[in-house]
XYZ file of N, CA and C in Angstrom:
780
model
N -5.174 6.598 -21.838
C -4.563 7.119 -20.626
C -5.593 7.911 -19.818
N -6.735 7.275 -19.510
C -7.797 8.002 -18.845
C -7.439 8.364 -17.416
N -7.997 9.489 -16.931
C -7.650 9.971 -15.604
C -8.796 9.875 -14.596
N -10.015 10.127 -15.028
C -11.185 10.007 -14.168
C -11.046 10.784 -12.859
N -10.814 12.083 -12.879
C -10.534 12.807 -11.636
C -11.589 12.640 -10.550
N -12.847 12.914 -10.836
C -13.860 12.888 -9.790
C -14.162 11.474 -9.335
N -14.336 10.542 -10.273
C -14.690 9.185 -9.879
C -13.547 8.515 -9.134
N -12.335 8.861 -9.479
C -11.184 8.311 -8.747
C -11.249 8.754 -7.286
N -11.565 10.009 -7.061
C -11.686 10.526 -5.706
C -12.812 9.829 -4.960
N -13.972 9.682 -5.589
C -15.095 9.000 -4.966
C -14.715 7.590 -4.553
N -14.031 6.882 -5.445
C -13.714 5.478 -5.184
C -12.874 5.332 -3.928
N -11.880 6.201 -3.759
C -11.008 6.089 -2.603
C -11.750 6.412 -1.317
N -12.611 7.405 -1.349
C -13.384 7.775 -0.175
C -14.347 6.665 0.214
N -15.059 6.155 -0.768
C -16.060 5.125 -0.507
C -15.433 3.834 -0.018
N -14.381 3.421 -0.677
C -13.801 2.119 -0.378
C -13.359 1.989 1.058
N -12.983 3.107 1.679
C -12.491 3.049 3.042
C -13.562 3.340 4.078
N -14.601 4.070 3.704
C -15.518 4.591 4.696
C -16.869 3.899 4.755
N -17.465 3.591 3.624
C -18.849 3.130 3.654
C -19.039 1.760 4.302
N -18.183 0.768 4.059
C -18.399 -0.501 4.738
C -18.374 -0.330 6.251
N -17.488 0.559 6.749
C -17.420 0.795 8.179
C -18.700 1.439 8.674
N -19.203 2.420 7.911
C -20.443 3.081 8.302
C -21.586 2.075 8.345
N -21.607 1.168 7.388
C -22.673 0.161 7.353
C -22.592 -0.740 8.581
N -21.389 -1.146 8.941
C -21.239 -2.026 10.082
C -21.653 -1.339 11.377
N -21.274 -0.066 11.516
C -21.590 0.664 12.730
C -23.093 0.725 12.958
N -23.859 0.715 11.883
C -25.304 0.804 12.002
C -25.968 -0.576 11.871
N -25.155 -1.641 11.942
C -25.691 -2.994 11.751
C -26.522 -3.074 10.480
N -26.000 -2.479 9.415
C -26.772 -2.403 8.165
C -25.893 -2.775 6.997
N -25.407 -4.021 7.007
C -24.451 -4.419 5.984
C -25.111 -5.012 4.753
N -26.448 -5.095 4.719
C -27.044 -5.702 3.545
C -27.149 -4.685 2.412
N -27.421 -5.200 1.239
C -27.356 -4.411 0.013
C -28.284 -3.198 0.040
N -29.529 -3.393 0.429
C -30.484 -2.291 0.385
C -30.106 -1.170 1.335
N -29.533 -1.536 2.493
C -29.129 -0.497 3.440
C -27.917 0.272 2.937
N -26.995 -0.411 2.260
C -25.839 0.286 1.701
C -26.289 1.257 0.618
N -27.265 0.848 -0.184
C -27.794 1.748 -1.222
C -28.376 3.001 -0.580
N -29.096 2.836 0.529
C -29.653 3.996 1.228
C -28.549 4.867 1.814
N -27.501 4.229 2.338
C -26.374 4.988 2.878
C -25.695 5.816 1.784
N -25.563 5.241 0.611
C -24.939 5.958 -0.499
C -25.716 7.234 -0.821
N -27.027 7.132 -0.856
C -27.852 8.292 -1.184
C -27.767 9.373 -0.119
N -27.425 8.985 1.119
C -27.368 9.950 2.236
C -25.927 10.259 2.643
N -24.972 9.946 1.785
C -23.574 10.019 2.174
C -23.149 11.383 2.712
N -23.668 12.458 2.103
C -23.240 13.798 2.526
C -23.700 14.130 3.942
N -24.602 13.324 4.503
C -25.081 13.588 5.855
C -24.083 13.125 6.914
N -23.253 12.126 6.589
C -22.359 11.593 7.623
C -20.900 11.510 7.180
N -20.603 12.006 5.973
C -19.214 12.069 5.529
C -18.880 13.498 5.105
N -17.666 13.939 5.352
C -17.301 15.340 5.060
C -16.993 15.550 3.579
N -17.959 15.266 2.728
C -17.732 15.319 1.289
C -17.358 16.739 0.844
N -18.152 17.722 1.290
C -17.868 19.095 0.863
C -16.506 19.553 1.363
N -16.156 19.192 2.577
C -14.847 19.581 3.113
C -13.715 18.987 2.279
N -13.898 17.743 1.820
C -12.863 17.117 0.996
C -12.726 17.838 -0.341
N -13.857 18.206 -0.944
C -13.787 18.945 -2.197
C -13.109 20.302 -1.999
N -13.451 20.988 -0.908
C -12.819 22.284 -0.637
C -11.315 22.133 -0.455
N -10.903 21.070 0.222
C -9.471 20.843 0.450
C -8.725 20.629 -0.854
N -9.429 20.150 -1.888
C -8.816 19.913 -3.189
C -8.883 21.146 -4.096
N -9.478 22.236 -3.590
C -9.491 23.474 -4.352
C -10.814 23.838 -4.987
N -11.837 23.017 -4.792
C -13.144 23.352 -5.353
C -13.762 24.495 -4.545
N -14.289 25.470 -5.271
C -14.958 26.586 -4.607
C -15.971 27.193 -5.565
N -16.870 28.014 -5.029
C -17.845 28.704 -5.863
C -18.700 27.756 -6.673
N -18.909 28.104 -7.940
C -19.766 27.289 -8.809
C -19.198 25.892 -9.035
N -17.873 25.782 -9.104
C -17.291 24.453 -9.310
C -17.526 23.535 -8.114
N -17.511 24.101 -6.921
C -17.835 23.308 -5.736
C -19.293 22.851 -5.794
N -20.172 23.745 -6.183
C -21.587 23.379 -6.320
C -21.765 22.269 -7.346
N -21.032 22.367 -8.466
C -21.125 21.335 -9.496
C -20.633 19.979 -8.971
N -19.515 19.993 -8.250
C -18.958 18.746 -7.726
C -19.928 18.091 -6.748
N -20.532 18.892 -5.869
C -21.485 18.349 -4.910
C -22.733 17.832 -5.623
N -23.176 18.575 -6.623
C -24.338 18.142 -7.400
C -24.059 16.826 -8.109
N -22.866 16.697 -8.688
C -22.500 15.446 -9.361
C -22.453 14.284 -8.369
N -21.890 14.545 -7.207
C -21.814 13.527 -6.165
C -23.214 13.036 -5.803
N -24.118 13.964 -5.553
C -25.486 13.579 -5.180
C -26.192 12.866 -6.328
N -25.995 13.361 -7.551
C -26.667 12.765 -8.713
C -26.211 11.327 -8.931
N -24.922 11.098 -8.840
C -24.398 9.755 -9.085
C -24.926 8.761 -8.062
N -24.841 9.115 -6.779
C -25.185 8.136 -5.758
C -26.671 8.098 -5.426
N -27.424 9.053 -5.967
C -28.882 8.965 -5.866
C -29.460 8.132 -6.997
N -28.656 7.832 -8.004
C -29.099 6.982 -9.103
C -29.192 5.548 -8.566
N -30.380 4.972 -8.512
C -30.523 3.660 -7.857
C -29.724 2.550 -8.519
N -29.569 2.598 -9.850
C -28.834 1.521 -10.523
C -27.330 1.657 -10.297
N -26.824 2.889 -10.332
C -25.403 3.087 -10.040
C -25.126 2.738 -8.582
N -26.017 3.163 -7.681
C -25.838 2.858 -6.265
C -25.839 1.351 -6.027
N -26.697 0.620 -6.737
C -26.724 -0.836 -6.589
C -25.412 -1.456 -7.062
N -24.876 -0.945 -8.172
C -23.593 -1.431 -8.678
C -22.490 -1.206 -7.640
N -22.457 0.013 -7.073
C -21.431 0.331 -6.075
C -21.635 -0.523 -4.825
N -22.894 -0.716 -4.410
C -23.162 -1.534 -3.232
C -22.630 -2.950 -3.419
N -22.842 -3.525 -4.582
C -22.348 -4.877 -4.846
C -20.826 -4.932 -4.748
N -20.170 -3.907 -5.259
C -18.705 -3.890 -5.190
C -18.217 -3.653 -3.760
N -18.933 -2.844 -3.000
C -18.565 -2.632 -1.599
C -18.711 -3.917 -0.789
N -19.781 -4.648 -1.039
C -19.977 -5.915 -0.343
C -18.864 -6.896 -0.706
N -18.539 -6.965 -1.996
C -17.459 -7.852 -2.437
C -16.129 -7.443 -1.808
N -15.905 -6.134 -1.723
C -14.687 -5.620 -1.094
C -14.637 -6.025 0.374
N -15.751 -5.819 1.062
C -15.790 -6.094 2.494
C -15.647 -7.579 2.791
N -16.101 -8.426 1.884
C -16.008 -9.878 2.076
C -14.703 -10.457 1.549
N -13.833 -9.594 1.032
C -12.542 -10.049 0.540
C -12.566 -10.632 -0.845
N -13.672 -10.429 -1.580
C -13.778 -10.954 -2.941
C -13.334 -9.949 -3.993
N -12.942 -8.760 -3.561
C -12.502 -7.707 -4.472
C -11.317 -7.006 -3.840
N -10.252 -6.742 -4.607
C -9.124 -6.009 -4.038
C -9.551 -4.606 -3.628
N -8.704 -3.936 -2.869
C -8.985 -2.552 -2.517
C -9.214 -1.752 -3.791
N -10.065 -0.698 -3.740
C -10.401 0.053 -4.948
C -9.190 0.516 -5.738
N -8.129 0.914 -5.071
C -6.955 1.410 -5.793
C -6.291 0.312 -6.604
N -6.586 -0.970 -6.258
C -6.006 -2.091 -6.994
C -6.981 -2.656 -8.022
N -8.243 -2.250 -7.955
C -9.262 -2.823 -8.837
C -9.859 -1.791 -9.774
N -9.158 -0.666 -9.962
C -9.653 0.360 -10.866
C -10.732 1.224 -10.251
N -10.859 1.174 -8.908
C -11.872 1.979 -8.257
C -13.229 1.315 -8.265
N -14.143 1.901 -7.513
C -15.489 1.344 -7.430
C -16.367 1.820 -8.572
N -16.086 3.005 -9.091
C -16.892 3.573 -10.167
C -16.160 3.611 -11.498
N -14.845 3.655 -11.451
C -14.072 3.746 -12.686
C -14.394 2.685 -13.719
N -14.518 1.400 -13.321
C -14.836 0.371 -14.318
C -16.162 0.612 -15.031
N -17.102 1.222 -14.337
C -18.392 1.524 -14.946
C -18.231 2.552 -16.063
N -17.457 3.592 -15.799
C -17.185 4.608 -16.822
C -16.394 3.995 -17.966
N -15.412 3.170 -17.643
C -14.600 2.536 -18.690
C -15.460 1.710 -19.640
N -16.463 1.009 -19.102
C -17.336 0.201 -19.947
C -18.227 1.070 -20.823
N -18.656 2.214 -20.293
C -19.624 3.027 -21.017
C -19.048 4.054 -21.949
N -17.790 4.467 -21.721
C -17.276 5.622 -22.454
C -17.232 5.382 -23.963
N -16.935 4.174 -24.381
C -16.861 3.880 -25.811
C -18.210 3.898 -26.505
N -19.291 3.874 -25.722
C -20.646 3.880 -26.291
C -21.220 5.290 -26.382
N -20.470 6.280 -25.938
C -20.927 7.666 -26.017
C -21.039 8.108 -27.472
N -21.928 9.051 -27.770
C -21.903 9.663 -29.103
C -20.514 10.248 -29.366
N -20.112 10.275 -30.624
C -18.748 10.690 -30.957
C -18.397 12.057 -30.373
N -19.316 13.014 -30.465
C -19.024 14.368 -29.977
C -18.765 14.358 -28.471
N -19.541 13.556 -27.727
C -19.339 13.484 -26.281
C -18.027 12.784 -25.945
N -17.719 11.707 -26.671
C -16.464 10.993 -26.441
C -15.269 11.923 -26.646
N -15.316 12.702 -27.722
C -14.209 13.618 -28.019
C -14.099 14.699 -26.948
N -15.228 15.254 -26.540
C -15.194 16.304 -25.515
C -14.634 15.748 -24.205
N -15.083 14.563 -23.840
C -14.627 13.912 -22.613
C -13.105 13.826 -22.586
N -12.536 13.370 -23.701
C -11.082 13.205 -23.729
C -10.342 14.523 -23.919
N -10.984 15.512 -24.502
C -10.352 16.832 -24.562
C -10.142 17.385 -23.157
N -11.144 17.207 -22.302
C -11.009 17.666 -20.919
C -9.940 16.855 -20.200
N -9.970 15.533 -20.366
C -8.969 14.705 -19.697
C -7.560 15.027 -20.199
N -7.430 15.317 -21.493
C -6.114 15.659 -22.021
C -5.654 17.025 -21.515
N -6.586 17.941 -21.331
C -6.250 19.240 -20.740
C -5.686 19.053 -19.335
N -6.319 18.176 -18.561
C -5.837 17.897 -17.207
C -4.475 17.201 -17.256
N -4.332 16.245 -18.160
C -3.064 15.527 -18.299
C -1.926 16.488 -18.648
N -2.193 17.424 -19.557
C -1.166 18.393 -19.959
C -0.819 19.375 -18.850
N -1.712 19.527 -17.879
C -1.470 20.473 -16.787
C -0.797 19.824 -15.579
N -0.676 18.504 -15.575
C -0.019 17.832 -14.456
C 1.443 18.268 -14.345
N 1.975 18.401 -13.126
C 3.423 18.594 -12.982
C 4.164 17.467 -13.683
N 5.332 17.769 -14.236
C 6.036 16.775 -15.057
C 6.364 15.493 -14.297
N 6.640 15.610 -13.009
C 6.957 14.397 -12.256
C 5.743 13.467 -12.206
N 4.579 14.023 -11.807
C 3.371 13.206 -11.746
C 2.973 12.713 -13.130
N 3.115 13.578 -14.132
C 2.803 13.201 -15.511
C 3.646 12.003 -15.942
N 4.943 12.068 -15.675
C 5.822 10.963 -16.052
C 5.485 9.679 -15.316
N 5.148 9.803 -14.044
C 4.779 8.611 -13.276
C 3.473 7.999 -13.770
N 2.550 8.841 -14.267
C 1.319 8.319 -14.863
C 1.661 7.476 -16.088
N 2.525 8.005 -16.955
C 2.905 7.279 -18.171
C 3.587 5.965 -17.812
N 4.399 5.988 -16.779
C 5.095 4.777 -16.340
C 4.200 3.842 -15.527
N 2.978 4.296 -15.217
C 2.045 3.550 -14.376
C 2.640 3.296 -13.000
N 3.274 4.313 -12.466
C 3.882 4.203 -11.139
C 3.306 5.217 -10.153
N 2.255 5.913 -10.537
C 1.639 6.871 -9.631
C 0.464 6.189 -8.931
N 0.445 6.242 -7.609
C -0.627 5.574 -6.858
C -1.970 6.229 -7.161
N -3.036 5.458 -6.974
C -4.380 5.980 -7.200
C -4.648 7.193 -6.301
N -4.147 7.163 -5.061
C -4.376 8.292 -4.156
C -3.728 9.556 -4.689
N -2.476 9.459 -5.114
C -1.787 10.647 -5.627
C -2.384 11.106 -6.951
N -2.780 10.152 -7.796
C -3.420 10.521 -9.054
C -4.744 11.224 -8.780
N -5.517 10.688 -7.832
C -6.803 11.302 -7.496
C -6.610 12.726 -7.017
N -5.650 12.934 -6.111
C -5.417 14.277 -5.573
C -4.958 15.236 -6.668
N -3.980 14.788 -7.474
C -3.416 15.676 -8.491
C -4.447 16.062 -9.539
N -5.212 15.100 -10.020
C -6.170 15.406 -11.083
C -7.382 16.157 -10.551
N -7.809 15.847 -9.321
C -8.947 16.568 -8.755
C -8.598 18.031 -8.529
N -7.374 18.317 -8.109
C -6.966 19.717 -7.920
C -6.998 20.478 -9.253
N -6.638 19.812 -10.323
C -6.677 20.455 -11.638
C -8.112 20.572 -12.143
N -8.923 19.540 -11.902
C -10.328 19.607 -12.296
C -11.030 20.759 -11.597
N -10.632 21.038 -10.357
C -11.247 22.128 -9.595
C -11.024 23.474 -10.257
N -9.979 23.578 -11.072
C -9.649 24.866 -11.703
C -10.174 24.978 -13.133
N -10.872 23.950 -13.609
C -11.468 24.057 -14.941
C -12.508 25.165 -14.950
N -12.722 25.771 -16.132
C -13.800 26.746 -16.187
C -15.130 26.025 -15.983
N -16.077 26.711 -15.388
C -17.320 26.084 -14.955
C -18.100 25.424 -16.092
N -18.268 26.056 -17.263
C -18.996 25.363 -18.345
C -18.327 24.057 -18.758
N -16.983 24.035 -18.807
C -16.273 22.810 -19.190
C -16.481 21.719 -18.148
N -16.421 22.085 -16.870
C -16.605 21.103 -15.813
C -18.034 20.563 -15.824
N -18.987 21.442 -16.038
C -20.390 21.016 -16.088
C -20.612 20.004 -17.210
N -20.073 20.285 -18.392
C -20.245 19.382 -19.528
C -19.501 18.073 -19.300
N -18.312 18.150 -18.731
C -17.545 16.941 -18.429
C -18.316 16.039 -17.468
N -18.891 16.627 -16.431
C -19.655 15.847 -15.472
C -20.894 15.225 -16.123
N -21.539 15.971 -17.008
C -22.715 15.417 -17.708
C -22.322 14.175 -18.503
N -21.228 14.280 -19.236
C -20.791 13.163 -20.073
C -20.313 11.998 -19.210
N -19.615 12.307 -18.152
C -19.116 11.259 -17.256
C -20.275 10.467 -16.648
N -21.310 11.154 -16.219
C -22.478 10.493 -15.660
C -23.162 9.625 -16.713
N -23.259 10.142 -17.941
C -23.863 9.360 -19.021
C -23.044 8.108 -19.306
N -21.714 8.231 -19.280
C -20.861 7.059 -19.497
C -21.102 6.011 -18.418
N -21.264 6.456 -17.166
C -21.534 5.525 -16.081
C -22.871 4.812 -16.298
N -23.874 5.553 -16.748
C -25.169 4.931 -17.025
C -25.053 3.890 -18.135
N -24.327 4.226 -19.180
C -24.147 3.282 -20.286
C -23.379 2.041 -19.841
N -22.448 2.233 -18.916
C -21.667 1.108 -18.421
C -22.488 0.083 -17.658
N -23.661 0.490 -17.193
C -24.531 -0.440 -16.476
C -25.105 -1.522 -17.396
N -25.283 -1.178 -18.655
C -25.986 -2.086 -19.579
C -25.148 -2.482 -20.789
N -23.908 -2.012 -20.871
C -23.072 -2.317 -22.031
C -21.725 -2.884 -21.578
N -21.190 -3.760 -22.395
C -19.823 -4.227 -22.180
C -18.851 -3.258 -22.839
N -17.621 -3.280 -22.402
C -16.609 -2.400 -22.974
C -16.394 -2.711 -24.458
N -16.329 -1.680 -25.280
C -16.012 -1.859 -26.690
C -14.529 -2.163 -26.833
N -14.218 -3.191 -27.562
C -12.817 -3.530 -27.827
C -12.617 -3.603 -29.336
N -11.606 -2.922 -29.817
C -11.298 -2.965 -31.237
C -10.752 -4.342 -31.599
N -10.949 -4.734 -32.837
C -10.385 -6.001 -33.316
C -8.868 -5.850 -33.431
N -8.137 -6.962 -33.492
C -6.686 -6.874 -33.678
C -6.312 -6.059 -34.916
N -7.098 -6.196 -35.977
C -6.816 -5.448 -37.207
C -7.035 -3.949 -36.984
N -8.107 -3.610 -36.256
C -8.371 -2.193 -35.962
C -7.304 -1.623 -35.042
N -6.877 -2.400 -34.048
C -5.791 -1.947 -33.171
C -4.529 -1.660 -33.972
N -4.183 -2.577 -34.882
C -2.972 -2.404 -35.691
C -3.088 -1.160 -36.570
N -4.266 -0.920 -37.118
C -4.459 0.265 -37.968
C -4.271 1.546 -37.165
N -4.858 1.590 -35.967
C -4.743 2.784 -35.131
C -3.296 2.987 -34.696
N -2.597 1.917 -34.345
C -1.194 2.043 -33.948
C -0.348 2.578 -35.091
N -0.593 2.107 -36.312
C 0.161 2.617 -37.476
C -0.165 4.091 -37.704
N -1.435 4.432 -37.599
C -1.852 5.814 -37.830
C -1.226 6.758 -36.810
N -1.263 6.371 -35.536
C -0.680 7.207 -34.491
C 0.827 7.318 -34.692
N 1.465 6.194 -35.020
C 2.903 6.226 -35.272
C 3.263 7.165 -36.403
N 2.487 7.122 -37.480
C 2.749 8.018 -38.613
C 2.633 9.477 -38.186
N 1.607 9.786 -37.396
C 1.396 11.171 -36.970
C 2.477 11.636 -36.008
N 2.901 10.753 -35.108
C 3.924 11.138 -34.128
C 5.232 11.503 -34.818
N 5.614 10.724 -35.831
C 6.931 10.890 -36.428
C 6.936 11.737 -37.692
N 5.772 12.237 -38.112
C 5.722 12.950 -39.389
C 6.557 14.230 -39.388
N 6.671 14.913 -38.241
C 7.433 16.155 -38.178
C 8.746 16.005 -37.421
N 9.034 14.777 -36.961
C 10.236 14.567 -36.158
C 11.448 14.332 -37.052
N 12.623 14.599 -36.498
C 13.878 14.381 -37.210
C 14.654 13.258 -36.537
N 15.750 12.856 -37.156
C 16.513 11.666 -36.793
C 16.684 11.399 -35.312
N 17.393 12.270 -34.606
C 17.685 12.036 -33.196
C 16.406 12.037 -32.359
N 15.499 12.938 -32.686
C 14.238 13.007 -31.957
C 13.436 11.722 -32.147
N 13.412 11.193 -33.366
C 12.707 9.941 -33.630
C 13.297 8.804 -32.805
N 14.646 8.731 -32.787
C 15.298 7.661 -32.020
C 14.966 7.767 -30.531
N 14.961 9.009 -30.009
C 14.640 9.214 -28.596
C 13.208 8.814 -28.290
N 12.286 9.194 -29.162
C 10.877 8.859 -28.942
C 10.670 7.350 -28.992
N 11.296 6.685 -29.956
C 11.172 5.232 -30.063
C 11.694 4.561 -28.788
N 12.828 5.028 -28.307
C 13.410 4.446 -27.090
C 12.457 4.619 -25.906
N 11.862 5.798 -25.785
C 10.942 6.060 -24.673
C 9.680 5.223 -24.810
N 9.130 5.161 -26.029
C 7.894 4.402 -26.224
C 8.099 2.921 -25.956
N 9.295 2.408 -26.296
C 9.559 0.982 -26.121
C 9.663 0.592 -24.654
N 10.210 1.478 -23.829
C 10.377 1.150 -22.410
C 10.328 2.427 -21.577
N 9.119 2.997 -21.385
C 9.018 4.271 -20.669
C 9.527 4.210 -19.241
N 9.499 3.021 -18.621
C 9.900 2.933 -17.220
C 11.407 3.140 -17.027
N 12.169 3.025 -18.100
C 13.616 3.195 -17.989
C 14.048 4.618 -18.358
N 13.089 5.522 -18.492
C 13.407 6.902 -18.827
C 13.126 7.796 -17.618
N 13.526 9.055 -17.721
C 13.218 9.998 -16.647
C 11.731 10.344 -16.700
N 11.232 10.892 -15.614
C 9.822 11.309 -15.584
C 9.552 12.387 -16.628
N 10.503 13.281 -16.803
C 10.326 14.348 -17.786
C 10.229 13.771 -19.206
N 11.094 12.808 -19.516
C 11.060 12.194 -20.849
C 9.765 11.408 -21.061
N 9.360 10.645 -20.033
C 8.130 9.857 -20.150
C 6.930 10.769 -20.320
N 6.928 11.869 -19.587
C 5.831 12.826 -19.692
C 5.773 13.416 -21.097
N 6.926 13.814 -21.610
C 6.966 14.393 -22.953
C 6.446 13.406 -23.987
N 6.842 12.148 -23.855
C 6.384 11.137 -24.808
C 4.876 10.935 -24.704
N 4.366 10.836 -23.466
C 2.934 10.643 -23.279
C 2.128 11.801 -23.831
N 2.600 13.015 -23.595
C 1.886 14.188 -24.104
C 1.978 14.275 -25.623
N 3.111 13.874 -26.169
C 3.245 13.857 -27.627
C 2.200 12.939 -28.242
N 2.049 11.747 -27.653
C 1.071 10.793 -28.175
C -0.332 11.365 -28.107
N -0.734 11.811 -26.918
C -2.117 12.233 -26.737
C -2.438 13.492 -27.532
N -1.487 14.418 -27.635
C -1.741 15.632 -28.403
C -1.864 15.324 -29.894
N -1.079 14.370 -30.381
C -1.206 13.952 -31.781
C -2.529 13.224 -32.011
N -2.914 12.388 -31.046
C -4.187 11.671 -31.169
C -5.339 12.660 -31.265
N -5.314 13.704 -30.429
C -6.421 14.651 -30.411
C -6.494 15.494 -31.680
N -5.485 15.399 -32.540
C -5.507 16.105 -33.818
C -6.149 15.261 -34.927
N -6.405 13.981 -34.634
C -7.101 13.147 -35.612
C -8.545 13.624 -35.753
N -9.237 13.102 -36.741
C -10.608 13.541 -36.992
C -11.527 12.343 -37.243
N -12.833 12.596 -37.078
C -13.851 11.623 -37.461
C -13.671 10.259 -36.832
N -13.866 9.221 -37.634
C -13.808 7.849 -37.123
C -12.405 7.490 -36.636
N -11.368 8.054 -37.268
C -10.002 7.787 -36.803
C -9.831 8.236 -35.357
N -10.330 9.428 -35.036
C -10.222 9.933 -33.666
C -11.059 9.082 -32.718
N -12.263 8.742 -33.132
C -13.125 7.919 -32.284
C -12.461 6.580 -31.968
N -11.927 5.915 -32.977
C -11.285 4.617 -32.749
C -10.030 4.756 -31.893
N -9.280 5.839 -32.093
C -8.071 6.044 -31.296
C -8.419 6.257 -29.831
N -9.494 6.973 -29.551
C -9.898 7.200 -28.157
C -10.416 5.914 -27.527
N -11.105 5.100 -28.287
C -11.535 3.800 -27.792
C -10.310 2.924 -27.500
N -9.323 2.992 -28.386
C -8.069 2.258 -28.203
C -7.428 2.610 -26.867
N -7.385 3.924 -26.556
C -6.743 4.357 -25.319
C -7.622 4.169 -24.085
N -8.925 3.962 -24.295
C -9.809 3.755 -23.140
C -9.871 2.298 -22.714
N -9.240 1.414 -23.485
C -9.265 -0.010 -23.176
C -8.041 -0.382 -22.352
N -8.234 -0.953 -21.164
C -7.074 -1.327 -20.318
C -6.137 -2.284 -21.024
């Protein structure tokens, strides 16, 4: 149930603005788009957008630094340029329908992170997930929250993280994006998936009682037919139990949840 607060925000901004900027300057080829990406803060109100989402002080500086670092990376910029060109030519759905322009890169790389970084990454994402208002949380579980609303909600919460946590999260996120350039997404085997599902199921129900178990099973089987509050509770129950696992079990469970 990954959230990708910062990259989700970037994807929505880029997908709508950069192809237009390229056209205005008669610079629609790949190399010019890469140069535009590196200079984005010169002609787009990036800092104003971060401020509007609640970033201030050191966290605002971190967000701007991450923005510059990501798009100054020539290989990441080339990846984004290719997706922007495909988007502009109609070969790629809008970013909100295609997992964003940067999100797929992180998704491919996150499973290749060292175990400690993978765990930290998801601890931060789970902290943000637990802080979402119950309505938005439930809609996330039901997969009915638009990318725009998810981006706004999670970015506002990311803005309030303590600065050391945000700094470390951004470091790991950038590393995942780099790994995604050269690695395919890790996918567990059917046997490994079944093992993780049994393990998570055992942990979820180990302290539950009759009626609670029946309610959880009903919600897990068809979350879209439940209230947002119920779906949110079920989603948080799963993720909080997952984060209590240890070692390879936790690593495999996080890989399980990072796979679309």
